[in-house]
Short mmCIF file of C-alpha atoms and ligand atoms in Angstrom, two decimals:
data_model
loop_
_atom_site.label_atom_id
_atom_site.label_comp_id
_atom_site.label_asym_id
_atom_site.label_seq_id
_atom_site.Cartn_x
_atom_site.Cartn_y
_atom_site.Cartn_z
CA MET A 114 0.00 0.00 0.00
CA ARG A 115 1.24 3.45 -0.79
CA PRO A 116 0.96 6.06 1.91
CA ARG A 117 -2.24 8.08 1.67
CA THR A 118 -2.04 11.80 1.40
CA SER A 119 -4.64 14.27 2.47
CA PHE A 120 -5.55 14.83 -1.14
CA ASP A 121 -6.66 11.30 -1.89
CA ASN A 122 -10.17 12.09 -0.75
CA LEU A 123 -10.57 15.14 -2.85
CA LYS A 124 -11.59 15.05 -6.45
CA LYS A 125 -10.04 12.12 -8.29
CA PRO A 126 -7.99 13.43 -11.17
CA ASN A 127 -9.68 13.10 -14.48
CA MET A 128 -7.86 10.07 -15.79
CA ALA A 129 -10.48 7.72 -17.07
CA LYS A 130 -10.60 8.31 -20.79
CA GLN A 131 -7.08 8.87 -21.98
CA LYS A 132 -6.07 6.18 -24.47
CA THR A 133 -2.79 4.31 -24.39
CA LEU A 134 -1.01 2.59 -27.22
CA TYR A 135 2.34 0.93 -27.83
CA GLN A 136 5.14 2.75 -29.58
CA CYS A 137 8.40 1.39 -30.96
CA THR A 138 11.49 2.98 -29.39
CA GLU A 139 13.43 2.32 -32.61
CA CYS A 140 11.23 3.61 -35.42
CA GLY A 141 8.33 5.32 -33.62
CA GLY A 142 5.82 2.93 -35.19
CA GLN A 143 2.60 2.37 -33.24
CA SER A 144 0.43 -0.55 -32.38
CA PRO A 145 -2.86 -0.65 -30.43
CA LYS A 146 -1.74 -3.71 -28.46
CA TRP A 147 1.56 -5.03 -27.17
CA GLN A 148 3.55 -7.33 -29.44
CA GLY A 149 6.98 -8.84 -29.13
CA GLN A 150 7.97 -7.54 -32.52
CA CYS A 151 7.39 -4.06 -33.90
CA PRO A 152 4.89 -4.34 -36.80
CA SER A 153 6.58 -1.43 -38.60
CA CYS A 154 10.30 -2.15 -38.46
CA GLY A 155 10.34 -5.76 -37.29
CA VAL A 156 12.74 -5.19 -34.37
CA TRP A 157 12.04 -7.29 -31.27
CA ASN A 158 11.18 -6.04 -27.78
CA THR A 159 10.99 -2.37 -28.61
CA LEU A 160 7.31 -1.61 -28.02
CA VAL A 161 6.60 0.41 -24.87
CA GLU A 162 3.28 1.64 -23.58
CA THR A 163 2.66 5.33 -24.13
CA LEU A 164 -0.23 7.77 -24.08
CA ALA A 165 -2.00 8.48 -27.34
CA ALA A 166 -1.35 12.01 -28.66
CA PRO A 167 -3.59 14.69 -27.12
CA PRO A 168 -6.46 16.00 -29.25
CA PRO A 169 -5.24 18.32 -32.03
CA SER A 170 -6.46 21.62 -30.56
CA ARG A 171 -4.00 21.37 -27.66
CA ARG A 172 -1.09 20.70 -29.90
CA PHE A 173 -1.13 24.18 -31.35
CA GLU A 174 -0.78 25.82 -27.97
CA ASN A 175 2.55 26.84 -26.55
CA LEU A 176 3.67 26.27 -22.97
CA SER A 177 1.67 29.10 -21.48
CA GLY A 178 -1.50 27.86 -23.15
CA ALA A 179 -1.67 30.61 -25.78
CA ARG A 180 -1.59 30.01 -29.54
CA SER A 181 1.96 30.13 -30.79
CA SER A 182 3.01 32.87 -33.20
CA VAL A 183 5.90 33.67 -35.53
CA ARG A 184 8.33 36.25 -34.10
CA GLU A 185 11.27 38.30 -35.36
CA LEU A 186 14.48 37.01 -33.78
CA SER A 187 15.60 40.55 -32.97
CA SER A 188 12.36 41.33 -31.13
CA ILE A 189 12.96 38.66 -28.52
CA LYS A 190 14.23 39.86 -25.14
CA THR A 191 17.22 37.95 -23.84
CA ASP A 192 17.71 39.21 -20.32
CA GLU A 193 20.31 37.21 -18.52
CA LYS A 194 18.26 34.83 -16.38
CA GLU A 195 18.38 35.47 -12.69
CA ARG A 196 20.12 32.71 -10.82
CA ILE A 197 18.74 30.99 -7.77
CA LEU A 198 21.69 30.03 -5.59
CA SER A 199 21.46 26.69 -3.85
CA GLY A 200 23.82 27.88 -1.14
CA ILE A 201 26.14 24.99 -1.97
CA ALA A 202 28.93 26.58 -3.96
CA GLU A 203 30.11 23.43 -5.73
CA LEU A 204 26.56 22.60 -6.83
CA ASP A 205 26.01 26.16 -8.09
CA ARG A 206 29.25 25.90 -10.04
CA VAL A 207 28.12 22.74 -11.86
CA LEU A 208 24.78 24.37 -12.62
CA GLY A 209 26.58 27.26 -14.30
CA GLY A 210 25.99 29.72 -11.45
CA GLY A 211 22.86 28.40 -9.75
CA PHE A 212 19.38 27.28 -10.81
CA VAL A 213 17.23 29.21 -13.27
CA ALA A 214 13.45 29.54 -12.81
CA GLY A 215 11.65 26.90 -14.87
CA GLU A 216 14.79 24.79 -15.16
CA VAL A 217 14.55 21.01 -15.01
CA VAL A 218 17.63 19.24 -13.69
CA LEU A 219 18.28 15.52 -13.66
CA LEU A 220 20.68 14.28 -10.99
CA GLY A 221 21.80 10.73 -11.69
CA GLY A 222 24.15 8.37 -9.93
CA ASP A 223 24.63 4.97 -8.35
CA PRO A 224 22.52 4.10 -5.31
CA GLY A 225 24.15 5.25 -2.08
CA ILE A 226 26.42 7.85 -3.65
CA GLY A 227 24.75 10.83 -1.97
CA LYS A 228 21.98 12.15 -4.21
CA SER A 229 19.35 12.41 -1.47
CA THR A 230 21.88 13.88 0.93
CA LEU A 231 22.95 16.61 -1.45
CA LEU A 232 19.42 17.63 -2.36
CA LEU A 233 18.21 17.62 1.22
CA GLN A 234 21.09 19.96 2.04
CA ALA A 235 20.22 22.15 -0.95
CA THR A 236 16.49 22.18 -0.14
CA ALA A 237 17.25 23.17 3.44
CA ALA A 238 19.48 26.05 2.29
CA LEU A 239 17.00 27.22 -0.34
CA GLY A 240 14.11 26.95 2.10
CA ALA A 241 15.26 30.09 3.88
CA SER A 242 14.23 32.31 0.98
CA LYS A 243 12.09 30.14 -1.32
CA GLU A 244 9.09 27.85 -1.07
CA THR A 245 10.47 24.35 -1.50
CA LEU A 246 8.99 20.86 -1.56
CA TYR A 247 10.89 17.60 -1.27
CA VAL A 248 8.84 14.71 -2.66
CA THR A 249 10.07 11.36 -1.43
CA GLY A 250 8.96 8.17 -3.10
CA GLU A 251 11.77 5.99 -1.80
CA GLU A 252 12.01 6.77 1.85
CA SER A 253 9.45 7.61 4.51
CA VAL A 254 9.35 11.10 5.99
CA GLU A 255 10.80 9.60 9.19
CA GLN A 256 13.82 8.34 7.28
CA ILE A 257 14.33 11.77 5.79
CA ALA A 258 14.05 13.30 9.24
CA LEU A 259 16.74 10.93 10.50
CA ARG A 260 19.02 12.03 7.70
CA ALA A 261 18.24 15.67 8.44
CA GLN A 262 19.17 15.08 12.07
CA ARG A 263 22.50 13.65 11.01
CA LEU A 264 23.05 16.67 8.80
CA GLY A 265 22.17 19.07 11.61
CA LEU A 266 19.20 20.29 9.58
CA ILE A 267 16.34 19.04 11.67
CA ASN A 268 15.01 22.57 12.18
CA ALA A 269 15.56 23.68 8.62
CA PRO A 270 12.55 25.01 6.68
CA VAL A 271 12.00 21.89 4.57
CA ARG A 272 8.61 20.63 3.50
CA LEU A 273 8.22 16.94 2.74
CA LEU A 274 5.66 14.94 0.81
CA ALA A 275 5.72 11.15 0.76
CA GLU A 276 3.89 10.33 -2.44
CA VAL A 277 4.46 8.26 -5.55
CA GLN A 278 1.38 8.90 -7.64
CA LEU A 279 1.92 11.61 -10.21
CA GLU A 280 -1.61 13.00 -10.16
CA SER A 281 -1.54 13.42 -6.37
CA ILE A 282 1.86 15.08 -6.53
CA VAL A 283 0.65 17.55 -9.14
CA SER A 284 -2.45 18.43 -7.13
CA GLN A 285 -0.26 18.99 -4.04
CA LEU A 286 2.02 21.22 -6.10
CA ASP A 287 -1.02 23.25 -7.11
CA THR A 288 -1.87 23.81 -3.45
CA VAL A 289 1.59 24.34 -1.96
CA LYS A 290 2.88 26.31 -4.98
CA PRO A 291 6.56 25.67 -4.32
CA GLU A 292 9.24 27.45 -6.35
CA ILE A 293 11.63 24.53 -6.02
CA VAL A 294 10.61 20.88 -6.21
CA VAL A 295 12.77 17.80 -5.70
CA ILE A 296 11.48 14.40 -6.83
CA ASP A 297 13.36 11.56 -5.13
CA SER A 298 13.32 9.50 -7.26
CA ILE A 299 11.67 9.67 -10.69
CA GLN A 300 11.80 5.85 -10.89
CA THR A 301 9.32 5.51 -8.03
CA ILE A 302 6.69 7.83 -9.50
CA TYR A 303 3.84 6.44 -11.60
CA THR A 304 0.80 7.72 -13.39
CA GLU A 305 -2.42 5.75 -13.35
CA LEU A 306 -2.87 6.55 -17.01
CA LEU A 307 -0.40 3.82 -17.85
CA THR A 308 -0.57 0.22 -16.73
CA ALA A 309 3.20 -0.29 -16.89
CA ALA A 310 5.04 -0.71 -13.57
CA PRO A 311 6.74 2.27 -11.87
CA GLY A 312 10.34 2.50 -13.04
CA SER A 313 9.56 1.17 -16.52
CA VAL A 314 10.64 3.25 -19.51
CA SER A 315 7.12 4.41 -20.29
CA GLN A 316 6.32 5.44 -16.70
CA VAL A 317 9.61 7.24 -16.17
CA ARG A 318 9.30 9.07 -19.45
CA GLU A 319 5.64 10.05 -19.08
CA CYS A 320 5.97 11.18 -15.45
CA ALA A 321 9.07 13.21 -16.21
CA ALA A 322 7.44 14.80 -19.24
CA ARG A 323 4.33 15.80 -17.26
CA LEU A 324 6.37 17.23 -14.38
CA THR A 325 8.61 19.06 -16.85
CA ARG A 326 5.60 20.65 -18.53
CA TYR A 327 4.35 21.71 -15.10
CA ALA A 328 7.73 23.26 -14.20
CA LYS A 329 7.97 25.14 -17.49
CA GLU A 330 4.44 26.50 -17.25
CA ARG A 331 4.88 27.79 -13.71
CA GLY A 332 8.58 28.73 -13.77
CA VAL A 333 9.31 26.18 -11.05
CA VAL A 334 12.78 24.68 -10.56
CA LEU A 335 12.39 20.92 -10.79
CA VAL A 336 15.10 18.50 -9.75
CA LEU A 337 14.61 14.85 -10.67
CA ILE A 338 16.75 12.25 -8.96
CA GLY A 339 17.40 9.12 -11.01
CA HIS A 340 19.31 5.95 -10.31
CA VAL A 341 21.70 4.70 -12.91
CA THR A 342 21.25 1.00 -13.29
CA LYS A 343 24.33 -1.06 -13.96
CA GLU A 344 22.97 -2.74 -17.08
CA GLY A 345 23.00 0.12 -19.55
CA ALA A 346 20.43 2.12 -17.60
CA ILE A 347 17.42 0.83 -19.53
CA ALA A 348 14.73 2.49 -17.46
CA GLY A 349 17.22 4.84 -15.92
CA PRO A 350 17.92 8.51 -16.30
CA ARG A 351 19.29 8.07 -19.81
CA VAL A 352 15.79 8.06 -21.31
CA LEU A 353 15.28 11.51 -19.80
CA GLU A 354 18.44 13.25 -20.91
CA HIS A 355 16.81 14.96 -23.88
CA ILE A 356 13.75 16.13 -21.94
CA VAL A 357 15.58 18.03 -19.21
CA ASP A 358 17.70 21.21 -19.30
CA ALA A 359 20.66 19.95 -17.32
CA VAL A 360 21.99 16.49 -16.57
CA LEU A 361 24.30 16.09 -13.61
CA TYR A 362 25.95 12.80 -12.78
CA PHE A 363 27.62 11.76 -9.58
CA GLU A 364 30.93 10.12 -10.35
CA GLY A 365 33.59 8.52 -8.30
CA ASP A 366 34.06 5.65 -6.10
CA THR A 367 31.63 5.01 -3.24
CA HIS A 368 34.57 3.60 -1.28
CA SER A 369 36.49 6.84 -1.29
CA ASN A 370 35.24 9.92 0.51
CA TYR A 371 35.24 12.08 -2.55
CA ARG A 372 32.25 12.64 -4.74
CA LEU A 373 32.35 14.33 -8.10
CA ILE A 374 29.36 15.84 -9.86
CA ARG A 375 29.72 16.46 -13.54
CA ALA A 376 27.36 18.38 -15.80
CA VAL A 377 27.12 16.20 -18.90
CA LYS A 378 24.53 18.54 -20.40
CA ASN A 379 23.59 22.07 -19.43
CA ARG A 380 21.39 24.47 -21.38
CA PHE A 381 22.26 27.23 -18.89
CA GLY A 382 25.98 26.71 -18.46
CA ALA A 383 29.09 24.87 -19.55
CA ALA A 384 28.87 21.12 -19.99
CA ASN A 385 31.62 19.10 -18.36
CA GLU A 386 31.83 21.43 -15.38
CA LEU A 387 32.86 19.55 -12.28
CA GLY A 388 31.88 19.95 -8.63
CA VAL A 389 33.96 18.25 -5.98
CA PHE A 390 32.64 17.20 -2.59
CA GLY A 391 33.87 15.27 0.39
CA MET A 392 31.36 12.95 2.12
CA THR A 393 31.70 13.61 5.84
CA GLU A 394 29.92 12.59 9.03
CA SER A 395 27.62 15.55 8.53
CA GLY A 396 26.90 15.35 4.83
CA LEU A 397 28.56 16.58 1.66
CA LYS A 398 31.03 19.41 1.94
CA GLY A 399 32.31 21.27 -1.11
CA VAL A 400 36.03 21.14 -1.82
CA ALA A 401 36.84 24.56 -3.18
CA ASN A 402 40.41 23.81 -4.19
CA PRO A 403 40.54 20.19 -5.31
CA SER A 404 43.52 20.56 -7.57
CA ALA A 405 45.75 18.07 -5.83
CA LEU A 406 43.08 15.78 -4.45
CA PHE A 407 43.87 12.98 -6.84
CA LEU A 408 47.54 12.70 -6.10
CA SER A 409 48.50 9.87 -3.81
CA ARG A 410 51.50 11.54 -2.12
CA HIS A 411 54.04 8.76 -1.94
CA GLU A 412 56.73 8.88 0.71
CA LYS A 413 59.29 8.38 -2.00
CA ALA A 414 59.22 8.12 -5.75
CA VAL A 415 57.71 4.84 -7.00
CA PRO A 416 57.81 3.25 -10.45
CA GLY A 417 54.52 3.26 -12.38
CA ALA A 418 53.17 6.65 -11.28
CA ALA A 419 52.88 9.75 -13.47
CA VAL A 420 51.19 13.06 -12.65
CA LEU A 421 48.80 14.41 -15.26
CA ILE A 422 47.51 17.97 -15.41
CA THR A 423 43.98 17.54 -16.71
CA LEU A 424 41.12 19.92 -17.41
CA GLU A 425 37.68 19.43 -15.94
CA GLY A 426 35.26 22.03 -17.21
CA THR A 427 36.83 25.33 -16.30
CA ARG A 428 39.28 24.03 -13.72
CA GLN A 429 42.60 22.24 -13.80
CA LEU A 430 43.22 19.16 -11.71
CA LEU A 431 46.38 17.22 -10.99
CA VAL A 432 45.71 13.54 -11.13
CA GLU A 433 47.99 10.58 -10.64
CA ILE A 434 47.94 7.88 -13.30
CA GLN A 435 49.20 4.53 -12.07
CA ALA A 436 50.33 1.58 -14.15
CA LEU A 437 51.48 -1.91 -13.38
CA VAL A 438 53.24 -3.97 -16.00
CA ASP A 439 53.86 -7.53 -15.00
CA PRO A 440 54.66 -10.86 -16.66
CA ALA A 441 51.33 -12.49 -17.54
CA GLY A 442 50.16 -14.74 -14.74
CA GLY A 443 50.30 -18.13 -16.45
CA GLY A 444 47.41 -17.60 -18.88
CA MET A 445 47.81 -17.79 -22.62
CA THR A 446 46.82 -14.18 -23.22
CA SER A 447 48.08 -11.15 -21.44
CA ARG A 448 45.54 -8.94 -19.70
CA ARG A 449 44.88 -5.27 -20.30
CA LEU A 450 42.82 -3.42 -17.75
CA ALA A 451 42.07 0.28 -17.69
CA VAL A 452 40.14 1.99 -14.90
CA GLY A 453 39.32 5.65 -15.51
CA VAL A 454 40.94 5.80 -18.94
CA ASP A 455 39.66 4.51 -22.25
CA HIS A 456 40.45 0.89 -23.19
CA GLN A 457 40.89 1.56 -26.89
CA ARG A 458 43.23 4.42 -26.15
CA LEU A 459 45.30 2.13 -23.94
CA ALA A 460 45.63 -0.46 -26.69
CA LEU A 461 46.76 2.23 -29.10
CA LEU A 462 49.35 3.63 -26.66
CA LEU A 463 50.75 0.16 -25.99
CA ALA A 464 51.21 -0.48 -29.70
CA LEU A 465 52.91 2.87 -30.04
CA LEU A 466 55.19 2.22 -27.07
CA HIS A 467 56.23 -1.04 -28.66
CA ARG A 468 56.97 0.73 -31.92
CA VAL A 469 59.02 3.62 -30.55
CA SER A 470 60.87 1.92 -27.71
CA GLY A 471 61.06 -1.64 -29.03
CA ALA A 472 59.66 -2.87 -25.70
CA GLN A 473 57.99 -6.28 -26.09
CA MET A 474 54.52 -5.90 -24.60
CA GLY A 475 53.26 -9.35 -25.56
CA GLY A 476 53.17 -11.71 -22.58
CA LEU A 477 52.90 -8.81 -20.16
CA ASP A 478 49.81 -7.86 -18.17
CA VAL A 479 49.15 -4.12 -18.18
CA PHE A 480 46.91 -2.43 -15.64
CA VAL A 481 46.21 1.29 -15.62
CA ASN A 482 44.29 3.15 -12.93
CA VAL A 483 43.42 6.76 -12.22
CA VAL A 484 43.72 7.59 -8.52
CA GLY A 485 40.53 8.62 -6.69
CA GLY A 486 37.92 7.07 -8.99
CA MET A 487 38.27 9.87 -11.51
CA LYS A 488 37.34 9.27 -15.17
CA ILE A 489 39.50 10.94 -17.77
CA ASP A 490 38.52 11.10 -21.38
CA GLU A 491 40.70 13.79 -22.85
CA PRO A 492 43.56 12.76 -25.15
CA ALA A 493 45.81 15.14 -23.21
CA ALA A 494 46.24 12.22 -20.80
CA ASP A 495 48.19 10.16 -23.39
CA LEU A 496 51.68 11.20 -22.31
CA ALA A 497 51.01 10.49 -18.63
CA VAL A 498 49.49 7.06 -19.37
CA LEU A 499 52.43 6.21 -21.62
CA LEU A 500 55.02 7.33 -19.09
CA ALA A 501 53.32 5.54 -16.19
CA ILE A 502 53.43 2.32 -18.21
CA TYR A 503 57.02 2.86 -19.34
CA SER A 504 58.07 3.66 -15.78
CA SER A 505 56.55 0.41 -14.48
CA LEU A 506 58.01 -1.56 -17.37
CA LYS A 507 61.52 -0.24 -16.64
CA ASN A 508 60.88 -0.43 -12.88
CA LYS A 509 62.23 3.07 -12.57
CA ALA A 510 60.45 5.99 -10.91
CA LEU A 511 59.76 9.32 -12.57
CA ASP A 512 60.86 12.49 -10.81
CA PRO A 513 58.10 13.14 -8.21
CA LYS A 514 58.33 16.87 -8.98
CA LEU A 515 57.40 16.22 -12.63
CA ALA A 516 53.89 16.82 -14.02
CA MET A 517 52.80 16.47 -17.66
CA PHE A 518 50.16 16.64 -20.36
CA GLY A 519 50.07 16.01 -24.09
CA GLU A 520 48.26 14.09 -26.79
CA VAL A 521 50.09 11.44 -28.76
CA GLY A 522 49.53 10.74 -32.48
CA LEU A 523 49.81 7.38 -34.22
CA THR A 524 53.12 8.24 -35.79
CA GLY A 525 54.63 9.12 -32.42
CA GLU A 526 54.28 12.88 -32.61
CA VAL A 527 53.28 14.76 -29.47
CA ARG A 528 50.36 17.09 -30.20
CA PRO A 529 49.42 20.32 -28.45
CA VAL A 530 46.34 20.45 -26.25
CA GLN A 531 44.02 23.27 -25.27
CA ARG A 532 44.76 25.68 -22.45
CA GLY A 533 48.37 24.58 -21.99
CA GLN A 534 49.46 27.74 -20.18
CA GLU A 535 46.77 27.37 -17.53
CA ARG A 536 47.77 23.77 -16.95
CA ILE A 537 51.41 24.72 -16.50
CA ARG A 538 50.48 27.49 -14.08
CA GLU A 539 48.44 25.08 -11.95
CA ALA A 540 51.36 22.63 -11.66
CA VAL A 541 53.71 25.46 -10.72
CA LYS A 542 51.24 26.66 -8.10
CA LEU A 543 51.28 23.23 -6.52
CA GLY A 544 55.06 23.16 -6.31
CA PHE A 545 56.01 21.01 -9.29
CA LYS A 546 59.49 21.80 -10.61
CA LYS A 547 59.35 20.18 -14.04
CA VAL A 548 56.56 20.11 -16.59
CA LEU A 549 56.63 17.90 -19.67
CA VAL A 550 54.61 19.53 -22.46
CA PRO A 551 54.01 19.30 -26.23
CA PHE A 552 56.39 21.65 -28.05
CA GLN A 553 53.58 23.91 -29.28
CA ASN A 554 52.38 24.41 -25.71
CA LYS A 555 55.77 25.73 -24.61
CA PRO A 556 55.38 29.13 -22.90
CA LYS A 557 56.93 32.07 -24.71
CA GLN A 558 58.66 33.27 -21.60
CA GLU A 559 60.65 31.32 -19.05
CA ILE A 560 58.95 30.59 -15.75
CA HIS A 561 60.98 31.22 -12.63
CA ASP A 562 62.28 28.11 -10.92
CA VAL A 563 60.49 25.67 -13.22
CA GLU A 564 61.96 23.57 -16.00
CA ILE A 565 59.71 23.16 -19.03
CA ILE A 566 60.53 20.08 -21.07
CA ALA A 567 58.93 20.69 -24.47
CA VAL A 568 58.95 17.69 -26.81
CA HIS A 569 58.04 17.03 -30.43
CA ARG A 570 58.02 13.24 -30.24
CA VAL A 571 57.28 10.35 -27.89
CA GLU A 572 60.93 9.19 -27.98
CA GLU A 573 62.00 12.50 -26.43
CA ALA A 574 59.28 12.23 -23.82
CA LEU A 575 60.44 8.75 -22.77
CA GLU A 576 63.89 10.19 -22.11
CA VAL A 577 62.63 11.96 -18.99
CA LEU A 578 62.86 8.60 -17.29
CA GLY A 579 66.63 8.88 -17.79
P1 TYD B 131 22.25 8.93 0.04
O1 TYD B 131 22.12 10.41 -0.07
O2 TYD B 131 21.17 8.20 0.76
O3 TYD B 131 22.48 8.26 -1.38
P2 TYD B 131 21.50 8.13 -2.65
O4 TYD B 131 20.33 8.99 -2.42
O5 TYD B 131 22.37 8.55 -3.79
O6 TYD B 131 21.15 6.68 -2.77
O7 TYD B 131 23.66 8.70 0.70
C1 TYD B 131 23.91 7.55 1.33
C2 TYD B 131 25.31 7.38 1.80
O8 TYD B 131 25.93 8.55 2.33
C3 TYD B 131 25.24 6.39 2.89
O9 TYD B 131 26.14 5.34 2.59
C4 TYD B 131 25.64 7.13 4.14
C5 TYD B 131 26.41 8.28 3.64
N1 TYD B 131 26.27 9.47 4.47
C6 TYD B 131 27.37 10.02 5.13
O10 TYD B 131 28.48 9.50 5.06
N2 TYD B 131 27.22 11.16 5.88
C7 TYD B 131 26.02 11.77 6.01
O11 TYD B 131 25.92 12.79 6.70
C8 TYD B 131 24.88 11.20 5.34
C9 TYD B 131 23.52 11.81 5.46
C10 TYD B 131 25.05 10.07 4.58
MG1 MG B 132 18.35 8.39 -2.16
#
């Protein structure tokens, strides 16, 4: 039984007559009843239940209910939207400077990573100046209160609603008229218009679309929490990415204390912006200067570690890349494992290393890991990955005061990367004495007390190992 809300006894939402049909997720073809195979394109298992299109008259209306009209581009006002600060600086940074009225944000991430914690903290902070509502479909209000106690927020101005039925939620929203709404989580919400189970693609999509329309019409900030399921996120947040304005994903390793939030899409700010938090006894705390968080400060220099200066959104981070090269453990094939860097890229770099250094990589296991659960997908990491591997292979440590960046081409050339000067400056700020860079990223002027090693080719780069 779902918990009853005070609105259950009021007028039942008008939900009797709306028709459902089955639509193919591949070709968009429709069928009045469910079938294993799409009658239009013949693909199997692609039909999902959906609501039939609304009657034509509604379709010509725009979001505010008026008929749409053609406008001159130059006549449209483009005032910079006012930002609503969440009071959590790292969250505001990922959002591009705070929320915007009418914005719909999807916050995705593995279970247990801290989604509910973060949004309870944000709701509590926002509650001081805005009407907020936290809708919980996963936990009871008592569970939320326990969390709030732990966070020291038990007296914060937070309003809770334990409800999972979309129509009831919407009627509550109409009464409470909040300016900020959190739905925790979208996978638990269902509409009675569809017979599919809560959490199924059709329910998640329909509920999110209805809530989004509501938010846009009233200028309400809507935050949808979504779990990422391990198996390709079938009914997960992925199906919503195109509906919402911003998609934020929690990254990182639940075993470490650090949590990263990345904006993978943002209509009101830069994509790829990163927020860094530490999970503490009393909730998530922003880390304002995370630059050196992902270095594992060895007592002395160790083989197989290289420091990369990477870019995350608008900030630079120093990250340690670790590699272990070891004779294959008895099996016929050698293993290649990459955590935090791309597999294909690793294969390419290994082939290149073989070509330029003559090192025999066959029969050797190669493992590469990025410290701190960080994921790196910029090619500027190539040099650091290559040198970490080479350092482990030769069992010889790199200078611990050396940091690097640079993309590597298939013919062994070292290519320049964007924002080289800022990367160098960050390494210098953190006390590094040597920076290995692509030749074209070499600064025009010398930098006091720092040696810049600018290279054209991979062979030159490998020489830093001595
Ligand atoms: P939670 O926000 O419930 O995760 P999600 O909503 O993403 O599933 O976070 C749960 C984890 O965070 C849980 O393992 C306990 C931990 N935690 C802390 O370490 N400190 C805290 O103050 C709180 C509230 C949670
Ligand atoms: Mg949760």
